[in-house]
């Protein structure tokens, strides 16, 4: 069972406020509140641990929220490796009220220093045994020189370090060129890989064209409650319909999907890809029907 290292550049110190009502121009008082650490890689590692996988979350907690984030991770037994020198973690808020859709507000992107990036690269490159590096979520300010250590190392990594991608933003095209095993993105992120004049094309058409420019054995494109498109190398794209549920919170559903997919592909390689997609979709749907990320009941597909 190879360890899966999740990489979260844009950590968030997040507070959920539970209110009876809210509206424009009014003051709402929370009946209770809850602190949690957000960021796609944190969610992926949390779900991987629930599945029994060996995983470590690489992250950059810092500033006033840094110690709070580290304590939260420790208290929940989430294995992590923190690089904090010169970093400042962003804040976030979620507002939940009965009979209303939740509101999620993210603060200004986290600050990550060149020193911490270099330390994280040194840590990853020091892995002597086969492992998977999962790039999760946006790498903020990607064009900044602070990310040069990652840009210089990743194309020259050892063959024993395999790459999986669930990222977006300016870094996506670059990461997609680094010979990953898996790219899992959503429909909007897929469109960003194409010129504006073809972005409205059907997903199937875009996926067929994507192989012309990027070398990846497996592409998966999700689209909320709509069909999941899967395209293994050398095959035609095909659809999987996710289960229908009453969605309580969409936050983290894609991360649960990605974690389940990684666990199936790397830790249960004898399972078919179709079965892996179905299980990932099932667990993502169960997560949508819950208000806690990766806290639903595990078990086989009904």
XYZ file of C-alpha atoms in Angstrom:
302
model
C 0.000 0.000 0.000
C 1.965 3.057 -1.175
C 1.636 6.229 0.920
C -0.410 9.012 -0.640
C 0.932 12.508 0.043
C -1.709 15.180 -0.442
C -0.498 18.702 -1.207
C -2.620 21.651 -0.019
C -1.166 25.048 -0.882
C -4.178 27.146 0.106
C -5.170 26.025 3.590
C -8.211 27.629 5.215
C -9.083 28.123 8.891
C -12.833 27.867 8.666
C -15.664 28.603 11.094
C -19.215 27.415 10.521
C -21.953 29.557 12.074
C -25.356 27.996 12.721
C -28.083 30.663 12.735
C -31.859 30.542 12.876
C -32.231 33.115 10.119
C -30.196 35.582 8.103
C -30.786 38.268 5.529
C -29.444 41.409 3.954
C -29.098 44.303 6.393
C -29.812 42.279 9.513
C -27.629 40.988 12.321
C -27.821 37.243 12.901
C -26.579 35.608 16.086
C -25.171 32.116 15.952
C -26.756 29.454 18.146
C -23.489 27.543 17.880
C -20.286 27.578 15.877
C -17.680 25.040 14.832
C -14.055 25.416 13.758
C -12.522 23.165 11.121
C -9.543 23.106 8.787
C -10.390 23.263 5.108
C -8.446 22.761 1.921
C -8.865 20.019 -0.659
C -5.822 17.992 0.368
C -6.884 17.994 4.021
C -10.294 16.659 3.008
C -8.720 14.042 0.737
C -6.380 12.814 3.479
C -9.261 12.715 5.972
C -11.257 10.497 3.631
C -8.232 8.355 2.767
C -7.643 7.687 6.470
C -11.262 6.602 6.843
C -10.667 4.147 4.000
C -7.617 2.759 5.788
C -5.056 4.234 3.399
C -1.578 5.437 4.348
C -1.648 9.198 3.819
C 0.078 12.383 4.944
C -1.296 15.868 4.311
C 1.386 18.366 3.291
C 0.273 21.866 4.235
C 1.435 25.384 5.136
C -0.260 26.564 8.351
C 0.951 29.929 9.605
C 0.064 33.256 11.153
C -2.541 33.581 13.883
C -4.560 30.635 12.566
C -1.599 28.292 12.097
C -1.503 26.797 15.616
C -5.296 26.388 15.593
C -5.079 24.439 12.343
C -2.312 22.180 13.599
C -4.176 21.461 16.848
C -7.344 20.601 14.911
C -5.432 18.150 12.738
C -3.712 16.571 15.743
C -6.968 16.259 17.701
C -8.555 14.364 14.808
C -5.623 12.097 14.193
C -5.028 13.371 10.669
C -1.406 12.712 9.815
C 0.231 15.820 8.375
C 3.544 17.499 7.642
C 3.486 21.242 8.225
C 5.783 23.857 6.703
C 5.099 27.156 8.427
C 8.077 29.473 7.984
C 6.809 32.771 6.582
C 3.297 31.436 5.937
C -0.085 32.976 6.781
C -3.260 30.889 6.641
C -6.451 32.410 5.248
C -9.776 32.446 7.057
C -13.165 31.258 5.886
C -16.769 31.259 7.070
C -19.785 29.069 6.400
C -23.286 30.171 7.366
C -25.992 27.563 7.803
C -29.645 28.232 8.516
C -32.724 25.960 8.405
C -34.457 25.774 5.026
C -31.745 27.803 3.295
C -28.745 26.991 1.169
C -25.469 27.403 2.995
C -23.179 30.329 2.285
C -19.418 29.839 2.052
C -17.060 32.817 2.215
C -13.308 32.430 1.713
C -10.813 35.028 2.824
C -7.817 36.302 0.891
C -5.550 33.488 -0.300
C -2.972 32.109 2.099
C 0.616 33.321 1.941
C 3.242 30.641 1.345
C 6.945 31.485 1.482
C 9.704 30.301 -0.846
C 11.467 28.781 2.146
C 8.472 26.642 3.037
C 7.979 25.570 -0.571
C 11.605 24.467 -0.716
C 11.246 22.567 2.567
C 8.133 20.796 1.276
C 9.896 19.817 -1.953
C 12.869 18.535 0.038
C 10.493 16.422 2.131
C 8.701 14.939 -0.870
C 11.915 14.266 -2.780
C 13.372 12.509 0.278
C 10.809 9.705 -0.051
C 12.808 6.609 -0.935
C 9.897 4.195 -1.352
C 7.182 4.359 -4.036
C 4.520 6.942 -3.208
C 1.812 9.065 -4.791
C 1.837 12.852 -4.745
C -1.704 14.221 -5.063
C -1.908 17.917 -5.943
C -5.203 19.034 -4.417
C -6.857 22.388 -5.001
C -5.509 25.625 -6.380
C -1.861 26.596 -6.046
C -2.416 30.280 -5.436
C -0.222 32.876 -7.103
C 1.234 30.074 -9.201
C 3.311 32.345 -11.439
C 5.157 33.781 -8.436
C 8.808 32.791 -8.032
C 8.081 31.280 -4.607
C 6.889 28.135 -6.444
C 10.110 27.762 -8.442
C 11.341 24.852 -6.266
C 8.236 22.879 -7.219
C 8.495 23.843 -10.890
C 12.151 22.807 -11.005
C 11.794 19.536 -9.120
C 8.544 17.944 -10.284
C 9.495 17.401 -13.966
C 12.682 15.654 -12.780
C 11.210 13.619 -9.923
C 12.153 10.014 -9.463
C 9.995 7.411 -11.202
C 8.941 6.050 -7.814
C 6.969 9.274 -7.146
C 3.733 9.084 -9.097
C 1.468 12.054 -9.647
C -2.301 12.534 -9.363
C -3.984 15.875 -10.000
C -7.171 17.561 -8.801
C -6.205 21.197 -9.215
C -7.448 24.282 -11.045
C -6.420 27.810 -11.909
C -3.268 28.890 -13.772
C -1.271 25.916 -12.487
C -3.547 23.264 -14.035
C -2.045 23.249 -17.572
C 1.478 23.009 -16.155
C 0.693 20.162 -13.767
C -1.190 18.356 -16.548
C 2.047 18.292 -18.567
C 4.041 16.555 -15.808
C 3.028 13.014 -16.832
C 0.447 12.350 -14.105
C -1.297 9.004 -13.627
C -4.703 10.604 -13.043
C -6.298 13.969 -13.716
C -9.654 14.536 -12.006
C -11.205 17.956 -12.679
C -14.676 19.392 -13.074
C -16.367 20.653 -16.224
C -15.460 24.299 -15.607
C -11.813 23.400 -15.048
C -11.797 21.330 -18.228
C -12.978 24.352 -20.198
C -10.008 26.365 -18.909
C -7.680 24.096 -20.905
C -9.202 25.250 -24.203
C -9.525 28.445 -26.193
C -12.720 30.388 -25.581
C -14.213 29.564 -28.984
C -14.533 25.829 -28.186
C -15.264 25.874 -24.451
C -19.001 25.397 -24.951
C -18.456 22.100 -26.757
C -19.878 18.913 -25.177
C -17.704 17.311 -22.516
C -17.185 14.208 -24.636
C -15.825 16.326 -27.492
C -13.437 18.244 -25.232
C -12.132 15.053 -23.638
C -11.369 13.536 -27.030
C -9.382 16.645 -27.932
C -7.531 16.841 -24.619
C -5.450 13.770 -25.398
C -3.885 15.645 -28.316
C -2.084 18.014 -25.948
C -1.633 16.169 -22.639
C -0.110 12.785 -21.829
C -2.227 11.256 -19.069
C -3.514 7.668 -18.856
C -6.769 8.580 -17.119
C -9.004 11.656 -17.285
C -12.124 12.061 -15.146
C -14.435 15.063 -15.401
C -17.217 15.637 -12.876
C -20.072 18.109 -13.167
C -22.000 18.299 -9.899
C -25.105 16.138 -10.122
C -24.635 15.575 -13.869
C -22.857 12.654 -15.494
C -19.252 11.810 -14.675
C -17.099 11.418 -17.779
C -14.188 8.964 -17.752
C -11.557 8.513 -20.454
C -8.744 5.949 -20.097
C -5.914 6.267 -22.582
C -6.763 4.690 -25.919
C -10.477 4.456 -25.115
C -13.548 6.506 -25.841
C -15.021 8.652 -23.034
C -17.943 7.084 -21.210
C -20.530 8.319 -18.703
C -21.447 7.308 -15.165
C -24.565 8.723 -13.562
C -24.043 9.623 -9.861
C -26.777 8.783 -7.338
C -29.429 11.419 -6.723
C -29.564 12.797 -3.181
C -30.964 15.743 -1.264
C -27.836 17.879 -1.033
C -27.179 19.421 2.376
C -23.664 20.626 1.582
C -21.648 20.339 -1.641
C -18.407 21.282 0.151
C -15.875 18.468 0.027
C -17.857 16.122 -2.235
C -15.251 16.304 -4.993
C -12.519 15.628 -2.439
C -14.319 12.524 -1.191
C -14.645 11.376 -4.806
C -10.930 11.939 -5.459
C -9.858 10.188 -2.249
C -11.999 7.147 -2.984
C -10.686 7.004 -6.531
C -7.063 7.179 -5.346
C -7.639 4.448 -2.781
C -9.262 2.200 -5.371
C -6.607 2.734 -8.053
C -3.521 2.441 -5.864
C -4.590 0.264 -2.940
C -7.145 -1.985 -4.673
C -5.776 -2.218 -8.242
C -7.639 -5.439 -9.015
C -10.963 -3.596 -8.812
C -12.229 -2.393 -12.179
C -12.125 1.273 -13.104
C -15.903 1.300 -13.600
C -16.454 -0.069 -10.102
C -14.005 2.477 -8.684
C -15.900 5.341 -10.345
C -19.242 4.029 -9.086
C -17.963 3.731 -5.511
C -16.386 7.199 -5.639
C -19.662 8.637 -6.933
C -21.639 6.837 -4.235
C -19.431 8.154 -1.447
C -19.437 11.681 -2.887
C -23.244 11.578 -2.928
C -23.380 10.358 0.665
C -21.076 13.228 1.570
C -23.415 15.707 -0.152
C -26.263 14.414 2.026
C -24.211 15.210 5.154
C -23.034 18.482 6.681
C -19.688 17.007 7.734
C -16.956 16.170 5.247
C -16.075 12.461 5.071
C -18.220 11.608 8.105
C -20.920 9.519 6.433
C -21.410 5.772 6.832
C -19.104 3.680 4.690
C -20.260 0.491 3.058
C -21.038 -1.158 -0.259
C -23.189 0.368 -2.961
C -26.862 -0.591 -2.391
